[in-house]
Short mmCIF file of C-alpha atoms and ligand atoms in Angstrom, two decimals:
data_model
loop_
_atom_site.label_atom_id
_atom_site.label_comp_id
_atom_site.label_asym_id
_atom_site.label_seq_id
_atom_site.Cartn_x
_atom_site.Cartn_y
_atom_site.Cartn_z
CA UNK G 1 59.91 4.96 55.77
CA UNK G 2 60.93 8.61 56.23
CA UNK G 3 59.33 10.08 59.21
CA UNK G 4 57.96 13.59 59.18
CA UNK G 5 60.24 15.91 61.05
CA UNK G 6 59.04 17.76 64.38
CA UNK G 7 60.78 20.83 65.74
CA UNK G 8 59.66 21.69 69.05
CA UNK G 9 60.47 24.92 71.00
CA UNK G 10 60.45 24.67 74.86
CA UNK G 11 60.17 28.22 76.06
CA UNK G 12 60.70 27.11 79.66
CA UNK G 13 59.79 30.04 82.11
CA UNK G 14 60.33 32.70 79.43
CA UNK G 15 59.85 35.28 78.35
CA UNK G 16 58.53 37.49 81.37
CA UNK G 17 55.63 39.56 79.51
CA UNK G 18 52.76 38.69 77.25
CA UNK G 19 53.96 41.47 74.83
CA UNK G 20 57.47 39.86 74.40
CA UNK G 21 55.86 36.29 74.03
CA UNK G 22 53.60 37.58 71.25
CA UNK G 23 56.75 39.36 69.47
CA UNK G 24 58.50 35.99 69.49
CA UNK G 25 55.53 34.04 68.40
CA UNK G 26 54.95 36.58 65.57
CA UNK G 27 58.64 36.50 64.42
CA UNK G 28 58.63 32.61 64.34
CA UNK G 29 55.20 32.61 62.52
CA UNK G 30 56.50 34.91 59.72
CA UNK G 31 59.25 32.52 58.92
CA UNK G 32 57.24 29.30 59.00
CA UNK G 33 54.87 28.54 56.03
CA UNK G 34 53.17 25.10 55.76
CA UNK G 35 56.11 22.79 55.27
CA UNK G 36 55.54 19.60 53.58
CA UNK G 37 58.13 17.50 55.79
CA UNK G 38 58.28 19.35 59.20
CA UNK G 39 55.73 20.14 61.88
CA UNK G 40 56.57 22.92 64.12
CA UNK G 41 55.32 23.29 67.75
CA UNK G 42 55.87 25.99 70.33
CA UNK G 43 55.70 25.45 73.88
CA UNK G 44 55.43 28.78 75.94
CA UNK G 45 54.31 29.09 79.47
CA UNK G 46 50.86 28.46 80.11
CA UNK G 47 49.76 31.87 80.96
CA UNK G 48 50.49 33.05 77.44
CA UNK G 49 48.56 30.38 75.72
CA UNK G 50 45.08 32.27 75.53
CA UNK G 51 46.67 35.20 73.54
CA UNK G 52 48.95 33.15 71.45
CA UNK G 53 46.20 30.62 70.39
CA UNK G 54 44.60 33.68 68.67
CA UNK G 55 47.62 34.13 66.37
CA UNK G 56 47.82 30.61 65.15
CA UNK G 57 48.32 29.81 61.52
CA UNK G 58 47.92 26.69 59.60
CA UNK G 59 51.75 26.16 59.94
CA UNK G 60 52.16 26.80 63.82
CA UNK G 61 51.18 24.48 66.54
CA UNK G 62 50.91 25.18 70.26
CA UNK G 63 52.02 22.97 73.13
CA UNK G 64 52.43 23.22 76.94
CA UNK G 65 55.37 22.17 79.21
CA UNK G 66 53.27 20.20 81.81
CA UNK G 67 49.68 19.12 82.54
CA UNK G 68 47.91 17.44 85.28
CA UNK G 69 47.04 13.82 85.13
CA UNK G 70 43.55 14.62 86.66
CA UNK G 71 40.56 15.75 84.97
CA UNK G 72 39.33 18.41 87.37
CA UNK G 73 38.74 19.09 91.05
CA UNK G 74 40.93 19.84 94.19
CA UNK G 75 44.36 20.05 92.57
CA UNK G 76 45.54 23.38 93.60
CA UNK G 77 47.94 25.10 91.01
CA UNK G 78 47.28 22.56 88.39
CA UNK G 79 45.98 23.03 84.74
CA UNK G 80 43.79 20.19 83.03
CA UNK G 81 43.94 18.87 79.62
CA UNK G 82 40.34 20.12 79.07
CA UNK G 83 41.24 23.64 79.81
CA UNK G 84 44.12 23.58 77.26
CA UNK G 85 42.04 21.97 74.55
CA UNK G 86 39.89 25.04 74.21
CA UNK G 87 42.94 27.13 73.19
CA UNK G 88 44.00 24.61 70.57
CA UNK G 89 46.91 23.11 72.47
CA UNK G 90 48.21 19.95 70.65
CA UNK G 91 51.27 18.88 72.43
CA UNK G 92 52.48 18.64 75.94
CA UNK G 93 56.10 18.17 76.99
CA UNK G 94 56.27 15.59 79.98
CA UNK G 95 58.92 14.45 82.11
CA UNK G 96 61.38 17.12 81.44
CA UNK G 97 64.43 16.85 83.58
CA UNK G 98 63.80 20.20 85.06
CA UNK G 99 60.48 18.89 86.20
CA UNK G 100 61.95 15.60 87.41
CA UNK G 101 64.48 17.66 89.37
CA UNK G 102 61.44 19.31 91.14
CA UNK G 103 60.29 15.81 92.24
CA UNK G 104 58.23 14.52 89.41
CA UNK G 105 58.65 10.65 89.31
CA UNK G 106 58.40 8.07 86.62
CA UNK G 107 55.08 6.94 88.18
CA UNK G 108 53.79 10.55 88.04
CA UNK G 109 54.91 11.08 84.45
CA UNK G 110 53.44 7.72 83.34
CA UNK G 111 50.02 8.84 84.80
CA UNK G 112 50.31 12.06 82.86
CA UNK G 113 51.22 10.40 79.66
CA UNK G 114 48.33 8.10 79.87
CA UNK G 115 45.83 11.01 80.60
CA UNK G 116 47.18 13.03 77.84
CA UNK G 117 47.30 10.14 75.35
CA UNK G 118 43.69 9.02 76.26
CA UNK G 119 42.51 12.67 75.57
CA UNK G 120 44.31 12.51 72.13
CA UNK G 121 46.92 15.06 73.19
CA UNK G 122 50.32 14.48 71.56
CA UNK G 123 52.99 13.67 74.13
CA UNK G 124 56.75 14.63 74.00
CA UNK G 125 58.09 12.28 76.66
CA UNK G 126 61.65 13.43 77.86
CA UNK G 127 64.19 10.80 79.00
CA UNK G 128 67.72 11.30 79.74
CA UNK G 129 70.54 10.50 82.16
CA UNK G 130 72.08 13.02 84.60
CA UNK G 131 75.70 12.01 83.83
CA UNK G 132 77.73 9.32 82.15
CA UNK G 133 80.08 6.75 83.72
CA UNK G 134 82.65 4.75 82.34
CA UNK G 135 80.79 1.52 83.38
CA UNK G 136 77.81 2.69 81.40
CA UNK G 137 75.25 2.09 84.08
CA UNK G 138 73.69 5.28 82.76
CA UNK G 139 72.06 3.01 80.05
CA UNK G 140 70.37 0.80 82.61
CA UNK G 141 68.96 3.93 84.35
CA UNK G 142 67.74 5.26 81.07
CA UNK G 143 66.19 1.89 80.25
CA UNK G 144 64.27 2.03 83.76
CA UNK G 145 63.31 5.51 83.01
CA UNK G 146 61.85 4.66 79.65
CA UNK G 147 60.10 1.43 81.00
CA UNK G 148 58.58 3.16 84.13
CA UNK G 149 57.46 6.45 82.15
CA UNK G 150 55.56 4.19 80.18
CA UNK G 151 54.00 2.00 82.59
CA UNK G 152 50.43 0.82 81.65
CA UNK G 153 50.68 2.64 78.45
CA UNK G 154 49.14 0.23 75.74
CA UNK G 155 50.40 0.18 72.36
CA UNK G 156 46.92 1.38 71.13
CA UNK G 157 47.78 4.69 72.62
CA UNK G 158 51.28 5.24 70.97
CA UNK G 159 50.45 6.84 67.80
CA UNK G 160 50.50 10.34 69.39
CA UNK G 161 53.82 9.59 71.51
CA UNK G 162 57.16 11.10 70.71
CA UNK G 163 60.26 10.28 72.79
CA UNK G 164 62.80 13.04 73.17
CA UNK G 165 66.25 12.08 74.39
CA UNK G 166 67.75 14.92 76.51
CA UNK G 167 71.04 14.06 78.30
CA UNK G 168 70.77 16.50 81.28
CA UNK G 169 74.57 17.17 81.20
CA UNK G 170 74.10 18.62 77.75
CA UNK G 171 71.13 20.91 78.49
CA UNK G 172 71.10 24.71 79.02
CA UNK G 173 73.74 27.12 80.44
CA UNK G 174 75.01 24.60 83.05
CA UNK G 175 75.89 21.91 80.31
CA UNK G 176 79.01 20.07 81.07
CA UNK G 177 79.37 18.49 77.67
CA UNK G 178 78.08 17.92 74.18
CA UNK G 179 76.87 14.78 72.39
CA UNK G 180 78.03 14.14 68.77
CA UNK G 181 75.84 12.87 66.16
CA UNK G 182 77.54 9.36 66.25
CA UNK G 183 77.11 9.15 69.79
CA UNK G 184 73.48 10.22 69.55
CA UNK G 185 72.79 7.57 66.92
CA UNK G 186 74.14 4.72 69.57
CA UNK G 187 71.54 6.01 72.14
CA UNK G 188 68.69 6.15 69.55
CA UNK G 189 69.27 2.52 68.56
CA UNK G 190 69.36 1.73 72.37
CA UNK G 191 66.07 3.60 72.99
CA UNK G 192 64.53 1.50 70.04
CA UNK G 193 65.80 -1.42 71.51
CA UNK G 194 64.23 -0.75 74.88
CA UNK G 195 60.87 0.17 73.15
CA UNK G 196 61.04 -2.97 71.28
CA UNK G 197 61.40 -4.84 74.59
CA UNK G 198 58.20 -3.16 76.07
CA UNK G 199 56.13 -3.25 72.78
CA UNK G 200 57.51 -4.84 69.56
CA UNK G 201 60.13 -4.07 66.96
CA UNK G 202 57.51 -2.57 64.41
CA UNK G 203 56.10 -0.29 67.24
CA UNK G 204 59.71 0.63 68.17
CA UNK G 205 60.73 1.67 64.70
CA UNK G 206 57.33 3.63 64.10
CA UNK G 207 58.08 5.82 67.12
CA UNK G 208 59.40 9.32 66.40
CA UNK G 209 62.55 10.12 68.45
CA UNK G 210 63.83 13.74 69.17
CA UNK G 211 66.98 14.99 70.45
CA UNK G 212 67.26 17.94 72.89
CA UNK G 213 70.32 19.62 74.63
CA UNK G 214 72.06 22.75 73.40
CA UNK G 215 70.51 22.43 69.99
CA UNK G 216 71.19 25.58 67.77
CA UNK G 217 71.31 26.32 64.05
CA UNK G 218 74.88 25.17 63.69
CA UNK G 219 74.62 21.53 65.15
CA UNK G 220 71.04 20.50 64.17
CA UNK G 221 71.84 19.30 60.85
CA UNK G 222 74.21 16.68 62.10
CA UNK G 223 71.87 15.42 64.82
CA UNK G 224 69.08 14.96 62.19
CA UNK G 225 71.37 13.70 59.29
CA UNK G 226 73.52 11.28 61.26
CA UNK G 227 72.10 11.24 64.83
CA UNK G 228 69.07 9.23 63.76
CA UNK G 229 66.60 11.53 65.19
CA UNK G 230 63.32 12.90 63.41
CA UNK G 231 63.53 16.10 65.14
CA UNK G 232 64.59 18.35 67.90
CA UNK G 233 63.51 19.74 71.17
CA UNK G 234 65.00 23.20 71.32
CA UNK G 235 65.35 25.30 74.45
CA UNK G 236 67.36 28.43 74.51
CA UNK G 237 67.45 28.92 70.70
CA UNK G 238 63.69 28.67 70.40
CA UNK G 239 63.29 32.08 71.89
CA UNK G 240 65.30 33.53 69.16
CA UNK G 241 63.08 33.59 65.88
CA UNK G 242 65.90 33.91 63.53
CA UNK G 243 67.78 30.75 65.01
CA UNK G 244 64.46 28.79 65.44
CA UNK G 245 63.38 29.49 61.72
CA UNK G 246 66.82 28.48 60.58
CA UNK G 247 66.62 25.21 62.31
CA UNK G 248 63.03 24.43 61.00
CA UNK G 249 64.35 25.13 57.42
CA UNK G 250 67.37 22.90 58.00
CA UNK G 251 64.92 20.07 59.09
CA UNK G 252 62.41 20.88 56.17
CA UNK G 253 65.43 20.68 53.60
CA UNK G 254 67.06 17.27 54.78
P1 LIG O 317 68.45 23.92 75.77
O1 LIG O 317 67.47 23.34 76.43
O2 LIG O 317 68.32 23.94 74.20
O3 LIG O 317 68.61 25.29 76.10
O4 LIG O 317 69.88 23.26 76.02
C1 LIG O 317 66.91 22.13 75.94
C2 LIG O 317 65.60 21.64 76.80
O5 LIG O 317 65.85 21.54 78.14
O6 LIG O 317 64.67 21.15 76.33
#
C-alpha cells in the first residue's frame, strides 16, 4: 500500500521575529494547495504559533519542536500539550538530536511520546546515530535508541507515530557527510526490523518513516523514490519558501 507522503519543516530557532515568521509561512502557504498524496506540516518556534495558527489553510498543518510530558503545574519554562491544542497544533517533533544533545534521554523522550500520543497529537520521533564506525556498532545504538524511546508505548497508540531517521553527521551546517538513497534504504529496512521486534511485522510496515539531514530540492526525489521513506524532515530548506514548496511538489508528484 502506498503511504501518503509527509513533508515537515523544522524551523529550529529561526527566524528571529514574528514578522519574518509570518512572511515565511505566507510564502509557503501560497504554494501549497490541498495535495492528494502529501501532508505538509510546519514546525516554527512555539512563540510564533498563536499568530501563525490564524493563518492556517486547509492544506497547512502546524507542529512544534518539543512539548512537556506533564499536563500542568510546577514545570518552569515548559509548554503543555493542552496549551498547544487551542492553537490547532497537530504535530510534535520529539527526540531531535539537538535536544538529545541538551540532555534529553531516551527515557524522557518516551514519556513525551506517550503523553503526546495519548492526547492524540501526532509524533515525529527522531532517531539517528552520531557517527558511523566500520564495525557497525552504530546499528546497535540505533536499535537501543528506538526501543528505549518507545518504551511502554502500546501498539494501540501507534497510528499517530512517525519515525524520522536523522543521522546526526548529515544534519545542518556542521554535517560531515551525506547519505545516499541506497544507504538510506538499508537503514529503513533495519528500522522496520527493529520495530517488528518490538511490535510485529504488520505494525512495522504500517509506520511511516521519514528522512532528515541536509534535505533540499535537489536530493529529495532520490530519498523518497529509492530510499524507501514516505517523506522528509527538512531543516534549513524549510525556511526558504521556494525550496520548501519545490520539495513538497516533488513528493506529491512521485
Ligand atoms: P537540515 O536539518 O535539513 O538543516 O540538515 C534537519 C534537521 O535537523 O531536522
